[in-house]
């Protein structure tokens, strides 16, 4: 297995000679390097030895081949953010895919080829003009590459499944620089691994997705007071709802936003992000149990639920700046009032500048897929959770990690697994929890075939068997 090189291990002159003009090259002394290495939402201080911006797949292949021959690690920056900075690595050659953002929609076959540097928002907006959609997350600024390779749990999850459930194929540059066309018939082992196994197996330069009919949805934010009854009640209402309703809850201190009355700023609230993708005529009945919970809590503080395009529900994503996050993801069978009371007490007790527990209610189409059909192996989980705290510096954020871990441990119940896309790091314990048992063994075998030297390790890393 190759070790991470020092920044000087890569020959800048050799890199430029090999890649330019097919790809631009930035090194630490170049203008634009600091901007290019920044990762939203900020606070991540990784310093790649070089950042390569290819113009096409051939440029990606040349960059990977150069790094492989030099014994250098390759890290990949796709189209969006990385809260924990896994798209960067100090001393690595970083391939920035943001220039590969072309989209080819085929309305007749309801399929699309999308460049690996595209964002979910751009894709969803373009597809939405044709009344079509592929399920991504809840954030427009996320890159389709990262969310797809990790699984993809968002506002259409219960009705349309995870992002990987709509993945039909991919164009992949492997560790030796080969370009493979991958699908259920060509390299099926690699196709299985790409659906949840992260960026362990190559650079995906294009994704082929299925598109489903999604006209206007009914959704948006419903904000209500946070009590044990309201938190547990919303989770229960979302679990028992028709699969056309997906609910993502954020239990948090209310930020000073114009839509929130001043008397609620800094107080604990539940921000429920709703998406009803069934018949508009049935929306009121489907949302009634959720609104009943709000009424029992004293009424909605803010009601932004409305009919509109699916793409309009996707938020912009993390903002730049110096705020640093620490967090821990978990799965659980549910959240009862006792767990909700503990959750609220812990959120009150910490002095983090921003703290939150997110709960994504699963089931529906997510659970329809057998757990061994994809590398995402947690199909039976009822709720995906994430505990997070934000601080002004990395050192301050690290101080909240024990609190984050303890609360996640209390909430997870009997589930040991975690969701790779919300992972705090890419270490061995994290990887084993994300990819348990037979999933790990199968991924390790695929890794041995396509990346035996572990060139791609800036991720939730699977070691070659």
Coordinates of C-alpha atoms in Angstrom, one line a residue:
X1 CA 0.0 0.0 0.0
X2 CA 1.4 3.4 -1.0
X3 CA 2.1 6.0 1.8
X4 CA 0.9 9.5 1.5
X5 CA 3.6 11.5 -0.2
X6 CA 5.1 14.7 1.1
X7 CA 4.0 17.7 -0.9
X8 CA 7.4 17.7 -2.6
X9 CA 7.0 14.1 -3.8
X10 CA 5.1 15.3 -6.9
X11 CA 7.1 16.9 -9.7
X12 CA 5.3 20.1 -10.6
X13 CA 7.2 20.4 -13.8
X14 CA 6.4 16.9 -14.7
X15 CA 2.8 17.3 -13.8
X16 CA 2.4 20.3 -16.0
X17 CA 4.2 18.7 -18.9
X18 CA 2.0 15.7 -18.7
X19 CA -1.3 17.4 -18.2
X20 CA -1.4 21.0 -19.6
X21 CA -3.3 22.2 -21.6
X22 CA -5.8 19.3 -21.2
X23 CA -6.0 20.2 -17.5
X24 CA -5.0 23.3 -15.5
X25 CA -2.6 22.7 -12.6
X26 CA -2.5 24.7 -9.4
X27 CA 0.2 24.4 -6.7
X28 CA 0.6 26.2 -3.4
X29 CA 2.5 29.2 -4.8
X30 CA 0.0 29.8 -7.6
X31 CA -2.7 32.5 -7.6
X32 CA -6.0 30.8 -7.1
X33 CA -4.7 27.9 -5.1
X34 CA -6.1 29.1 -1.8
X35 CA -9.6 29.6 -3.3
X36 CA -9.4 26.2 -5.1
X37 CA -8.5 24.3 -2.0
X38 CA -11.3 25.7 0.1
X39 CA -14.0 23.3 1.2
X40 CA -17.4 24.6 2.3
X41 CA -18.5 25.2 4.9
X42 CA -15.0 26.2 6.0
X43 CA -12.4 25.5 8.6
X44 CA -10.8 22.6 6.8
X45 CA -7.1 23.2 6.3
X46 CA -5.9 20.4 4.0
X47 CA -3.2 21.5 1.6
X48 CA -3.0 19.3 -1.6
X49 CA 0.4 19.1 -3.3
X50 CA -1.4 20.0 -6.5
X51 CA -5.0 20.7 -7.7
X52 CA -5.8 19.5 -11.2
X53 CA -8.8 20.8 -13.1
X54 CA -9.4 18.5 -16.1
X55 CA -11.5 19.5 -19.1
X56 CA -12.7 16.0 -19.9
X57 CA -12.4 12.3 -18.9
X58 CA -9.1 12.0 -20.8
X59 CA -7.6 14.7 -18.6
X60 CA -8.8 12.9 -15.5
X61 CA -7.2 9.6 -16.7
X62 CA -3.9 11.3 -17.4
X63 CA -3.9 12.9 -13.9
X64 CA -4.7 9.6 -12.2
X65 CA -2.0 7.8 -14.2
X66 CA 0.6 10.4 -13.3
X67 CA -0.3 10.2 -9.6
X68 CA -0.3 6.4 -9.7
X69 CA 3.2 6.3 -11.3
X70 CA 4.4 8.8 -8.8
X71 CA 3.1 6.8 -5.8
X72 CA 0.9 9.7 -4.8
X73 CA -2.5 9.7 -3.2
X74 CA -5.4 10.9 -5.3
X75 CA -8.2 12.9 -3.7
X76 CA -11.3 13.9 -5.6
X77 CA -13.3 17.2 -5.4
X78 CA -16.7 16.7 -7.0
X79 CA -19.3 19.5 -7.3
X80 CA -20.3 20.4 -3.8
X81 CA -19.4 20.6 -0.1
X82 CA -17.7 18.3 2.3
X83 CA -18.4 19.2 5.9
X84 CA -15.4 17.1 7.1
X85 CA -13.1 17.8 4.2
X86 CA -12.8 14.3 2.8
X87 CA -12.5 15.7 -0.7
X88 CA -9.1 17.0 0.2
X89 CA -5.9 15.5 1.6
X90 CA -2.6 17.2 2.5
X91 CA 0.1 16.1 0.1
X92 CA -2.2 14.5 -2.4
X93 CA -3.0 15.3 -6.0
X94 CA -6.5 16.6 -5.9
X95 CA -8.7 16.2 -9.0
X96 CA -11.3 18.9 -9.1
X97 CA -14.2 17.8 -11.3
X98 CA -16.3 20.9 -11.2
X99 CA -15.6 21.6 -14.9
X100 CA -17.2 18.3 -15.8
X101 CA -20.8 19.5 -15.4
X102 CA -22.5 18.7 -18.6
X103 CA -26.0 17.2 -18.5
X104 CA -27.6 15.2 -21.4
X105 CA -31.3 14.5 -20.7
X106 CA -33.1 11.9 -22.8
X107 CA -36.8 12.5 -22.2
X108 CA -37.8 9.6 -24.4
X109 CA -36.0 7.0 -22.4
X110 CA -36.2 8.9 -19.1
X111 CA -32.5 8.7 -18.5
X112 CA -29.7 11.2 -18.1
X113 CA -25.9 11.3 -18.3
X114 CA -24.5 13.9 -15.9
X115 CA -20.9 15.0 -15.4
X116 CA -19.3 14.1 -12.1
X117 CA -18.8 17.8 -11.2
X118 CA -22.5 18.7 -11.4
X119 CA -24.5 19.8 -8.4
X120 CA -27.9 18.3 -7.3
X121 CA -29.5 21.7 -7.6
X122 CA -28.4 22.3 -11.2
X123 CA -29.4 18.7 -12.2
X124 CA -32.8 18.9 -10.5
X125 CA -33.6 22.3 -12.0
X126 CA -32.9 21.2 -15.5
X127 CA -34.8 17.9 -15.1
X128 CA -37.7 19.7 -13.5
X129 CA -38.3 21.7 -16.6
X130 CA -39.4 18.4 -18.2
X131 CA -41.4 17.3 -15.2
X132 CA -38.7 14.7 -14.3
X133 CA -36.5 14.1 -11.3
X134 CA -33.8 11.8 -9.8
X135 CA -33.8 11.6 -6.0
X136 CA -30.8 13.4 -4.4
X137 CA -30.7 14.9 -0.9
X138 CA -32.2 18.0 0.6
X139 CA -29.5 20.4 -0.5
X140 CA -29.0 21.9 -3.9
X141 CA -25.3 22.7 -3.4
X142 CA -24.3 19.0 -2.9
X143 CA -22.3 17.4 -5.6
X144 CA -24.0 14.5 -7.4
X145 CA -20.8 12.5 -7.2
X146 CA -20.4 12.4 -3.4
X147 CA -24.1 11.9 -2.6
X148 CA -24.5 9.2 -5.2
X149 CA -21.4 7.1 -4.3
X150 CA -22.3 7.3 -0.6
X151 CA -26.0 6.3 -1.1
X152 CA -28.2 9.4 -1.3
X153 CA -31.0 10.0 1.3
X154 CA -33.2 12.9 0.6
X155 CA -36.7 14.4 0.2
X156 CA -37.8 11.7 -2.3
X157 CA -36.3 8.8 -0.5
X158 CA -39.5 7.2 0.8
X159 CA -41.3 7.5 -2.6
X160 CA -38.5 7.1 -5.1
X161 CA -35.7 5.4 -3.1
X162 CA -32.1 6.5 -2.6
X163 CA -30.0 8.1 -5.3
X164 CA -28.1 4.8 -5.9
X165 CA -31.5 3.1 -6.7
X166 CA -31.7 5.3 -9.8
X167 CA -28.1 4.8 -10.9
X168 CA -28.0 2.9 -14.2
X169 CA -24.3 3.2 -15.0
X170 CA -21.1 5.2 -14.7
X171 CA -18.0 6.1 -16.5
X172 CA -15.1 5.4 -14.1
X173 CA -11.3 6.2 -14.2
X174 CA -9.6 3.5 -12.2
X175 CA -6.4 3.7 -10.3
X176 CA -4.2 2.7 -13.2
X177 CA -5.8 5.4 -15.5
X178 CA -8.1 3.1 -17.4
X179 CA -11.6 4.4 -18.4
X180 CA -14.3 1.9 -17.8
X181 CA -18.0 1.9 -18.8
X182 CA -19.7 0.3 -15.8
X183 CA -23.3 -1.0 -15.4
X184 CA -25.2 -4.1 -14.3
X185 CA -23.7 -6.1 -17.3
X186 CA -20.2 -4.5 -17.7
X187 CA -18.1 -4.8 -14.5
X188 CA -21.1 -5.7 -12.3
X189 CA -18.9 -6.1 -9.3
X190 CA -17.7 -2.5 -9.6
X191 CA -21.2 -1.3 -10.3
X192 CA -22.4 -2.9 -7.1
X193 CA -19.6 -1.2 -5.1
X194 CA -20.2 2.2 -6.6
X195 CA -23.8 2.1 -5.1
X196 CA -22.8 3.1 -1.6
X197 CA -19.1 2.2 -1.4
X198 CA -18.0 5.8 -1.7
X199 CA -15.0 7.0 -3.7
X200 CA -12.9 4.0 -3.0
X201 CA -12.7 2.6 -6.5
X202 CA -12.0 5.4 -9.0
X203 CA -13.0 8.8 -10.3
X204 CA -16.5 8.8 -11.6
X205 CA -16.5 11.3 -14.5
X206 CA -20.1 10.6 -15.6
X207 CA -23.2 9.1 -14.0
X208 CA -26.2 7.6 -15.9
X209 CA -29.5 8.0 -13.9
X210 CA -33.1 6.9 -14.3
X211 CA -35.6 9.8 -14.3
X212 CA -39.1 9.6 -12.8
X213 CA -42.1 11.7 -13.4
X214 CA -42.3 14.3 -10.6
X215 CA -44.5 17.3 -11.3
X216 CA -45.2 19.9 -8.6
X217 CA -44.7 18.6 -5.0
X218 CA -46.2 19.9 -1.8
X219 CA -43.4 20.7 0.7
X220 CA -41.3 23.1 2.6
X221 CA -40.5 24.0 6.2
X222 CA -42.8 23.6 9.1
X223 CA -41.4 25.1 12.3
X224 CA -42.8 24.2 15.7
X225 CA -41.8 24.2 19.4
X226 CA -39.5 21.4 20.4
X227 CA -41.0 19.2 23.2
X228 CA -40.6 15.5 23.8
X229 CA -44.1 15.0 22.5
X230 CA -43.6 17.1 19.3
X231 CA -40.2 15.4 18.4
X232 CA -41.5 11.8 19.0
X233 CA -44.9 12.7 17.5
X234 CA -43.3 13.9 14.3
X235 CA -41.1 10.9 13.9
X236 CA -44.1 8.6 14.5
X237 CA -46.3 10.5 12.0
X238 CA -43.6 10.3 9.4
X239 CA -43.1 6.6 9.9
X240 CA -46.8 5.8 9.5
X241 CA -47.3 8.2 6.6
X242 CA -47.9 7.1 3.0
X243 CA -44.6 6.6 1.3
X244 CA -45.1 9.6 -0.9
X245 CA -44.4 11.7 2.2
X246 CA -40.8 12.2 3.3
X247 CA -40.0 14.1 6.5
X248 CA -36.5 15.3 7.6
X249 CA -36.5 16.8 11.1
X250 CA -33.9 19.2 12.5
X251 CA -34.1 19.7 16.3
X252 CA -32.1 22.8 16.9
X253 CA -31.8 26.3 18.5
X254 CA -33.8 28.7 16.3
X255 CA -31.4 30.9 14.3
X256 CA -32.1 34.7 14.0
X257 CA -33.8 34.4 10.6
X258 CA -36.4 36.9 9.4
X259 CA -39.1 34.2 9.1
X260 CA -38.8 33.2 12.7
X261 CA -40.3 35.5 15.4
X262 CA -37.7 37.2 17.5
X263 CA -39.0 35.7 20.7
X264 CA -38.1 32.2 19.4
X265 CA -34.5 33.1 18.5
X266 CA -32.1 30.9 20.4
X267 CA -34.9 28.6 21.7
X268 CA -35.3 24.9 20.8
X269 CA -37.5 24.2 17.8
X270 CA -38.2 21.4 15.4
X271 CA -37.7 22.4 11.7
X272 CA -39.5 19.8 9.7
X273 CA -38.6 19.7 6.0
X274 CA -41.5 18.0 4.2
X275 CA -42.0 16.7 0.7
X276 CA -45.3 15.1 -0.5
X277 CA -44.7 13.8 -4.1
X278 CA -48.1 12.1 -4.5
X279 CA -51.3 13.5 -5.9
X280 CA -51.7 17.2 -4.9
X281 CA -55.4 16.5 -4.1
X282 CA -54.3 14.0 -1.4
X283 CA -51.6 16.3 0.2
X284 CA -53.8 17.8 2.9
X285 CA -54.9 14.4 4.2
X286 CA -51.3 13.1 4.1
X287 CA -50.0 16.1 6.0
X288 CA -52.8 16.2 8.6
X289 CA -51.0 14.0 11.2
X290 CA -48.0 16.2 11.0
X291 CA -50.1 19.4 11.4
X292 CA -51.9 17.7 14.3
X293 CA -48.5 17.4 16.1
X294 CA -47.8 21.1 15.5
X295 CA -51.2 22.0 16.8
X296 CA -50.7 20.0 20.0
X297 CA -47.4 21.7 20.5
X298 CA -49.1 25.1 20.5
X299 CA -49.2 25.8 16.8
X300 CA -46.7 26.2 14.0
X301 CA -44.1 29.0 14.6
X302 CA -43.7 29.2 10.8
X303 CA -45.5 27.4 8.0
X304 CA -43.8 27.5 4.6
X305 CA -45.4 24.4 3.1
X306 CA -46.6 25.1 -0.4
X307 CA -47.0 23.5 -3.8
X308 CA -44.1 24.0 -6.2
X309 CA -41.3 22.3 -8.1
X310 CA -39.2 19.7 -6.4
X311 CA -36.0 21.6 -7.2
X312 CA -37.3 24.5 -5.2
X313 CA -37.2 22.5 -2.0
X314 CA -33.4 22.0 -2.3
X315 CA -31.6 24.4 0.0
X316 CA -28.4 26.1 -1.2
X317 CA -26.0 24.2 1.2
X318 CA -23.3 25.2 3.7
X319 CA -22.0 28.7 3.6
X320 CA -18.3 29.5 3.5
X321 CA -16.4 30.9 6.4
X322 CA -14.5 29.7 9.5
X323 CA -17.3 27.7 11.2
X324 CA -16.1 24.1 11.8
X325 CA -18.4 21.1 12.4
X326 CA -18.1 18.0 14.4
X327 CA -20.7 15.3 14.3
X328 CA -21.7 11.7 14.5
X329 CA -24.2 9.8 12.4
X330 CA -26.3 6.8 13.6
X331 CA -29.3 4.6 12.7
X332 CA -32.1 3.9 15.1
X333 CA -35.5 2.1 15.1
X334 CA -37.3 5.2 16.3
X335 CA -37.4 8.1 18.8
X336 CA -39.9 7.8 21.6
X337 CA -40.7 10.5 24.2
X338 CA -38.0 9.3 26.6
X339 CA -35.3 9.5 23.9
X340 CA -36.7 12.9 22.7
X341 CA -36.6 14.3 26.3
X342 CA -32.9 13.2 26.6
X343 CA -32.1 14.8 23.2
X344 CA -33.7 18.1 24.2
X345 CA -31.9 18.1 27.6
X346 CA -28.6 17.6 26.0
X347 CA -29.2 20.3 23.4
X348 CA -30.0 22.7 26.3
X349 CA -26.9 21.6 28.3
X350 CA -24.2 22.3 25.7
X351 CA -22.8 25.7 25.0
X352 CA -21.9 25.1 21.4
X353 CA -22.6 28.1 19.2
X354 CA -24.9 25.9 17.0
X355 CA -26.0 22.4 17.8
X356 CA -28.6 20.1 16.2
X357 CA -29.9 16.6 15.9
X358 CA -31.2 15.7 12.4
X359 CA -33.6 12.8 12.0
X360 CA -34.4 11.4 8.5
X361 CA -37.3 9.0 8.6
X362 CA -36.7 6.1 6.2
X363 CA -38.7 3.1 5.1
X364 CA -40.9 3.1 2.0
X365 CA -38.8 2.7 -1.2
X366 CA -35.5 2.7 0.7
X367 CA -36.5 -0.6 2.5
X368 CA -37.8 -2.2 -0.7
X369 CA -34.3 -3.0 -1.9
X370 CA -32.6 -6.1 -0.5
X371 CA -29.6 -5.1 1.7
X372 CA -27.1 -7.1 -0.4
X373 CA -28.1 -5.6 -3.7
X374 CA -26.0 -2.5 -3.1
X375 CA -23.0 -1.5 -1.0
X376 CA -25.3 0.6 1.2
X377 CA -26.2 -2.1 3.7
X378 CA -28.7 -0.4 6.1
X379 CA -32.0 -0.8 4.3
X380 CA -33.9 -2.0 7.3
X381 CA -33.1 1.1 9.5
X382 CA -36.2 3.2 10.3
X383 CA -34.4 6.5 11.0
X384 CA -31.1 8.0 10.0
X385 CA -29.8 10.5 12.5
X386 CA -26.9 12.9 12.8
X387 CA -25.7 14.9 15.9
X388 CA -23.7 18.0 15.1
X389 CA -22.1 20.9 16.9
X390 CA -20.5 23.9 15.2
X391 CA -17.6 26.0 16.6
X392 CA -15.4 28.9 15.3
X393 CA -12.2 26.7 15.2
X394 CA -11.2 23.1 14.7
X395 CA -9.8 23.0 18.2
X396 CA -13.1 24.3 19.7
X397 CA -15.1 21.8 17.6
X398 CA -13.0 18.9 18.8
X399 CA -14.0 19.8 22.3
X400 CA -17.6 19.0 21.5
X401 CA -16.8 15.6 20.0
X402 CA -17.3 13.7 23.2
X403 CA -20.7 15.3 23.7
X404 CA -21.7 14.6 20.1
X405 CA -20.6 10.9 20.4
X406 CA -22.4 10.4 23.7
X407 CA -25.7 11.7 22.5
X408 CA -25.5 9.7 19.2
X409 CA -24.7 6.6 21.3
X410 CA -27.8 7.2 23.4
X411 CA -30.1 7.7 20.4
X412 CA -28.9 4.9 18.2
X413 CA -30.4 2.0 20.2
X414 CA -29.2 -1.3 19.0
X415 CA -27.9 -0.2 15.6
X416 CA -24.0 -0.2 15.2
X417 CA -24.0 1.1 11.6
X418 CA -23.5 4.5 10.2
X419 CA -24.1 6.4 7.0
X420 CA -20.9 7.0 5.1
X421 CA -21.9 10.4 3.7
X422 CA -22.3 11.8 7.2
X423 CA -19.1 10.2 8.6
X424 CA -16.8 12.3 10.8
X425 CA -13.7 10.6 9.3
X426 CA -12.6 7.8 7.0
X427 CA -10.8 5.6 9.6
X428 CA -11.1 1.8 10.0
X429 CA -13.7 1.9 12.7
X430 CA -15.9 4.3 10.7
X431 CA -15.5 2.2 7.5
X432 CA -16.4 -1.1 9.3
X433 CA -19.5 0.5 10.8
X434 CA -20.6 1.9 7.4
X435 CA -19.9 -1.4 5.6
X436 CA -20.6 -4.3 8.0
X437 CA -19.9 -8.0 7.7
X438 CA -20.2 -9.5 4.2
X439 CA -20.5 -6.0 2.7
X440 CA -17.0 -5.2 3.9
X441 CA -15.6 -8.5 2.5
X442 CA -17.2 -7.9 -0.9
X443 CA -16.0 -4.3 -1.1
X444 CA -12.5 -5.3 -0.1
X445 CA -12.4 -7.8 -2.9
X446 CA -13.6 -5.2 -5.4
X447 CA -11.0 -2.8 -4.1
X448 CA -8.2 -5.4 -4.6
X449 CA -9.2 -5.7 -8.2
X450 CA -9.5 -2.0 -9.1
X451 CA -7.3 -0.2 -6.6
X452 CA -4.9 -2.6 -5.0
X453 CA -2.5 0.1 -3.9
X454 CA -5.3 2.2 -2.2
X455 CA -4.6 5.2 -4.3
X456 CA -8.1 6.4 -3.6
X457 CA -8.1 6.7 0.2
X458 CA -9.4 10.2 0.9
X459 CA -12.8 8.7 1.8
X460 CA -14.4 6.3 4.2
X461 CA -11.7 3.9 3.3
X462 CA -12.0 0.3 2.4
X463 CA -8.7 -1.5 2.4
X464 CA -7.9 -4.0 -0.4
X465 CA -8.4 -7.6 0.6

